[in-house]
Amino acid sequence: MPHKVSLSRLKLTDFRNYAAAALALDGRHAVLTGDNGAGKTNLMEAVSLLSPGRGLRRAAYGDITRVGAAGGFSIFAALDGMEGDVEIGTGIETGEETTARKLRINGTTAKTADELTDHLRLLWLTPAMDGLFTGASSDRRRFLDRLVLSLDPAHGRRASDFERAMRSRNKLLDEGRFDPSWLAGIEEQMASLGIAMALARQEMLGLLTRLIEETRETSPFPSASLQLSGFMDGQFSRPSVDLEDDYAAMLAESRYRDAGAGRTLEGPHRADLIVHHREKAMEAERCSTGEQKALLVGLVLAHARLVGNLTGHAPILLLDEIAAHLDEGRRAALFDLIDGLGGQAFMTGTDRAMFSALGDKAQFFTVADGRVFE
Ligand SMILES: Nc1ncnc2c1ncn2[C@@H]1O[C@H](COP(=O)(O)OP(=O)(O)OP(=O)(O)O)[C@@H](O)[C@H]1O
């Protein structure tokens, strides 16, 4: 069983609809119940900001700050983390527009948000993700990259460096500056970063596929088969240097075409995650709403197990309204599965009775009008 990472304290100031709130957690799962609009998802969002990036809503920091607050927002958390006890503080200081948030770990300013992954790994599942299989491929790519990131923290840097290189190539092409040596330099960089990104995604999917295979018999959820498509399809068994050379050559050949299109048409930024419902041998997008939800829950929980197995520490799970449409038996099976992962899960719902099968495995909180109490 992986080690448990658990939040022991969470304090919010001027965060969404919370002027000030504090939660004392005892290491068990946390169930947050309350009416619509009470502030349950806001609490989950606050926890999600303990990982790199803009949290589970991908919101602008200015929007997170409580309407009417004099300054910015802040989040403080204490946890029993992957390297022992740690205190994390994050937020923005003034209400003005900013793209960066301050981050302090044990009182010291962190150089990058990636340092958070030394202390905890977070995974979430929200109702906003229900359309993942039918929606835009960019959402599936972001989902895929978050899965990779929770195993391989360097993936985020790779992806942002690739984006930056691609933007400078697009700009040169857009301005008609076809300087071959300048472009070749950028394309070489794109090739090494782009292939590294694609290989990291491929490796994670391979590991996840194996784990899904191993746990298939016992899982109460349908199993997913996973494939990458849209970039270097079927070529990932070749040496990475050959793939890099091929991609660099592809970019060099497509300069005029890409200039015409106004963007780079080939690359890891065009890849898609293709998911099938294995038992039904059906594309996920053609499954029923309930089947899609079950597939997604199964996939995220399988990934949580993988993160626990590979890092030795179970991730913290944020499961927003996960039990809403399940019957009693399925809910109980779901809670058993979540508990069996060995980590701390935060779960929300409108009705406390829905979580009764958790018994004393969870701490129950009531959320009402921007206040939270046990
Ligand atoms: N920056 C902000 N300042 C003040 N209030 C905000 C801010 N952003 C969002 N809110 C409010 O926070 C409230 C609670 O939102 P939240 O999504 O957490 O509700 P919830 O309890 O998860 O509800 P539901 O059960 O409907 O999903 C909403 O009424 C929203 O208007």
CSV table of N, CA, C and O and ligand atoms in Angstrom, one decimal, residues 16-17 34-43 57 63-67 320-321 350, ligand 1:
chain,number,residue,atom,x,y,z
A,16,ARG,N,-12.9,33.1,-3.7
A,16,ARG,CA,-14.2,32.9,-4.2
A,16,ARG,C,-15.3,33.4,-3.2
A,16,ARG,O,-15.2,34.6,-2.8
A,17,ASN,N,-16.2,32.6,-2.8
A,17,ASN,CA,-17.2,33.1,-1.9
A,17,ASN,C,-16.8,33.0,-0.4
A,17,ASN,O,-17.7,33.2,0.5
A,34,GLY,N,-23.6,20.3,1.0
A,34,GLY,CA,-24.3,21.6,1.1
A,34,GLY,C,-25.1,21.9,-0.1
A,34,GLY,O,-25.0,21.1,-1.1
A,35,ASP,N,-25.9,22.9,-0.1
A,35,ASP,CA,-26.8,23.2,-1.2
A,35,ASP,C,-26.0,23.7,-2.4
A,35,ASP,O,-24.8,24.0,-2.3
A,36,ASN,N,-26.7,23.8,-3.6
A,36,ASN,CA,-26.1,24.3,-4.8
A,36,ASN,C,-25.6,25.7,-4.5
A,36,ASN,O,-26.3,26.5,-3.9
A,37,GLY,N,-24.4,26.0,-5.0
A,37,GLY,CA,-23.9,27.4,-4.8
A,37,GLY,C,-23.3,27.7,-3.4
A,37,GLY,O,-22.9,28.8,-3.2
A,38,ALA,N,-23.2,26.7,-2.6
A,38,ALA,CA,-22.7,26.9,-1.2
A,38,ALA,C,-21.2,27.2,-1.1
A,38,ALA,O,-20.8,28.0,-0.3
A,39,GLY,N,-20.5,26.6,-2.0
A,39,GLY,CA,-19.0,26.8,-2.0
A,39,GLY,C,-18.2,25.5,-2.0
A,39,GLY,O,-17.0,25.5,-1.6
A,40,LYS,N,-18.9,24.4,-2.3
A,40,LYS,CA,-18.2,23.1,-2.2
A,40,LYS,C,-17.1,23.0,-3.3
A,40,LYS,O,-15.9,22.6,-3.0
A,41,THR,N,-17.4,23.3,-4.5
A,41,THR,CA,-16.4,23.2,-5.6
A,41,THR,C,-15.3,24.2,-5.4
A,41,THR,O,-14.2,24.0,-5.7
A,42,ASN,N,-15.7,25.4,-4.8
A,42,ASN,CA,-14.7,26.4,-4.5
A,42,ASN,C,-13.6,25.8,-3.6
A,42,ASN,O,-12.4,26.1,-3.8
A,43,LEU,N,-14.0,25.0,-2.6
A,43,LEU,CA,-13.1,24.4,-1.7
A,43,LEU,C,-12.2,23.4,-2.4
A,43,LEU,O,-10.9,23.4,-2.2
A,57,ARG,N,-10.5,24.7,-12.3
A,57,ARG,CA,-11.3,25.5,-13.2
A,57,ARG,C,-10.5,26.2,-14.2
A,57,ARG,O,-11.0,26.8,-15.1
A,63,ASP,N,-10.3,36.3,-11.1
A,63,ASP,CA,-11.7,35.8,-10.9
A,63,ASP,C,-11.8,35.0,-9.7
A,63,ASP,O,-12.9,34.8,-9.1
A,64,ILE,N,-10.7,34.5,-9.2
A,64,ILE,CA,-10.7,33.7,-8.0
A,64,ILE,C,-10.9,34.5,-6.7
A,64,ILE,O,-11.6,34.2,-5.8
A,65,THR,N,-10.3,35.7,-6.8
A,65,THR,CA,-10.3,36.6,-5.6
A,65,THR,C,-11.8,37.0,-5.4
A,65,THR,O,-12.6,37.2,-6.3
A,66,ARG,N,-12.2,36.9,-4.1
A,66,ARG,CA,-13.6,37.2,-3.7
A,66,ARG,C,-14.0,38.6,-4.2
A,66,ARG,O,-13.3,39.6,-4.0
A,67,VAL,N,-15.2,38.6,-4.8
A,67,VAL,CA,-15.7,39.9,-5.3
A,67,VAL,C,-15.9,40.8,-4.0
A,67,VAL,O,-16.4,40.4,-3.0
A,320,ASP,N,-15.5,15.7,-7.4
A,320,ASP,CA,-16.7,16.6,-7.2
A,320,ASP,C,-17.9,15.9,-7.8
A,320,ASP,O,-18.0,15.6,-9.0
A,321,GLU,N,-18.9,15.7,-6.9
A,321,GLU,CA,-20.2,15.1,-7.3
A,321,GLU,C,-20.0,13.8,-8.0
A,321,GLU,O,-20.8,13.5,-8.9
A,350,THR,N,-24.7,17.0,-2.6
A,350,THR,CA,-25.7,17.9,-1.9
A,350,THR,C,-26.3,17.2,-0.7
A,350,THR,O,-26.9,17.9,0.2
B,1,LIG,N1,-14.7,35.5,-7.0
B,1,LIG,C1,-15.9,35.2,-6.4
B,1,LIG,N2,-16.3,36.0,-5.4
B,1,LIG,C2,-17.4,35.7,-4.7
B,1,LIG,N3,-18.2,34.7,-5.0
B,1,LIG,C3,-17.8,33.9,-6.0
B,1,LIG,C4,-16.7,34.1,-6.8
B,1,LIG,N4,-16.5,33.2,-7.7
B,1,LIG,C5,-17.6,32.3,-7.5
B,1,LIG,N5,-18.4,32.8,-6.5
B,1,LIG,C6,-19.6,32.2,-6.0
B,1,LIG,O1,-19.4,31.0,-5.3
B,1,LIG,C7,-20.6,30.3,-5.2
B,1,LIG,C8,-20.3,28.8,-4.9
B,1,LIG,O2,-19.8,28.2,-6.0
B,1,LIG,P1,-19.4,26.6,-6.0
B,1,LIG,O3,-19.2,26.3,-7.4
B,1,LIG,O4,-18.3,26.3,-5.0
B,1,LIG,O5,-20.8,25.9,-5.4
B,1,LIG,P2,-21.1,24.4,-5.1
B,1,LIG,O6,-21.3,24.3,-3.6
B,1,LIG,O7,-20.1,23.5,-5.7
B,1,LIG,O8,-22.5,24.3,-5.9
B,1,LIG,P3,-23.1,23.1,-6.8
B,1,LIG,O9,-23.7,22.1,-5.9
B,1,LIG,O10,-24.2,23.9,-7.5
B,1,LIG,O11,-22.0,22.6,-7.7
B,1,LIG,C9,-21.4,30.6,-6.4
B,1,LIG,O12,-22.6,31.2,-6.0
B,1,LIG,C10,-20.6,31.7,-7.1
B,1,LIG,O13,-21.3,32.8,-7.6
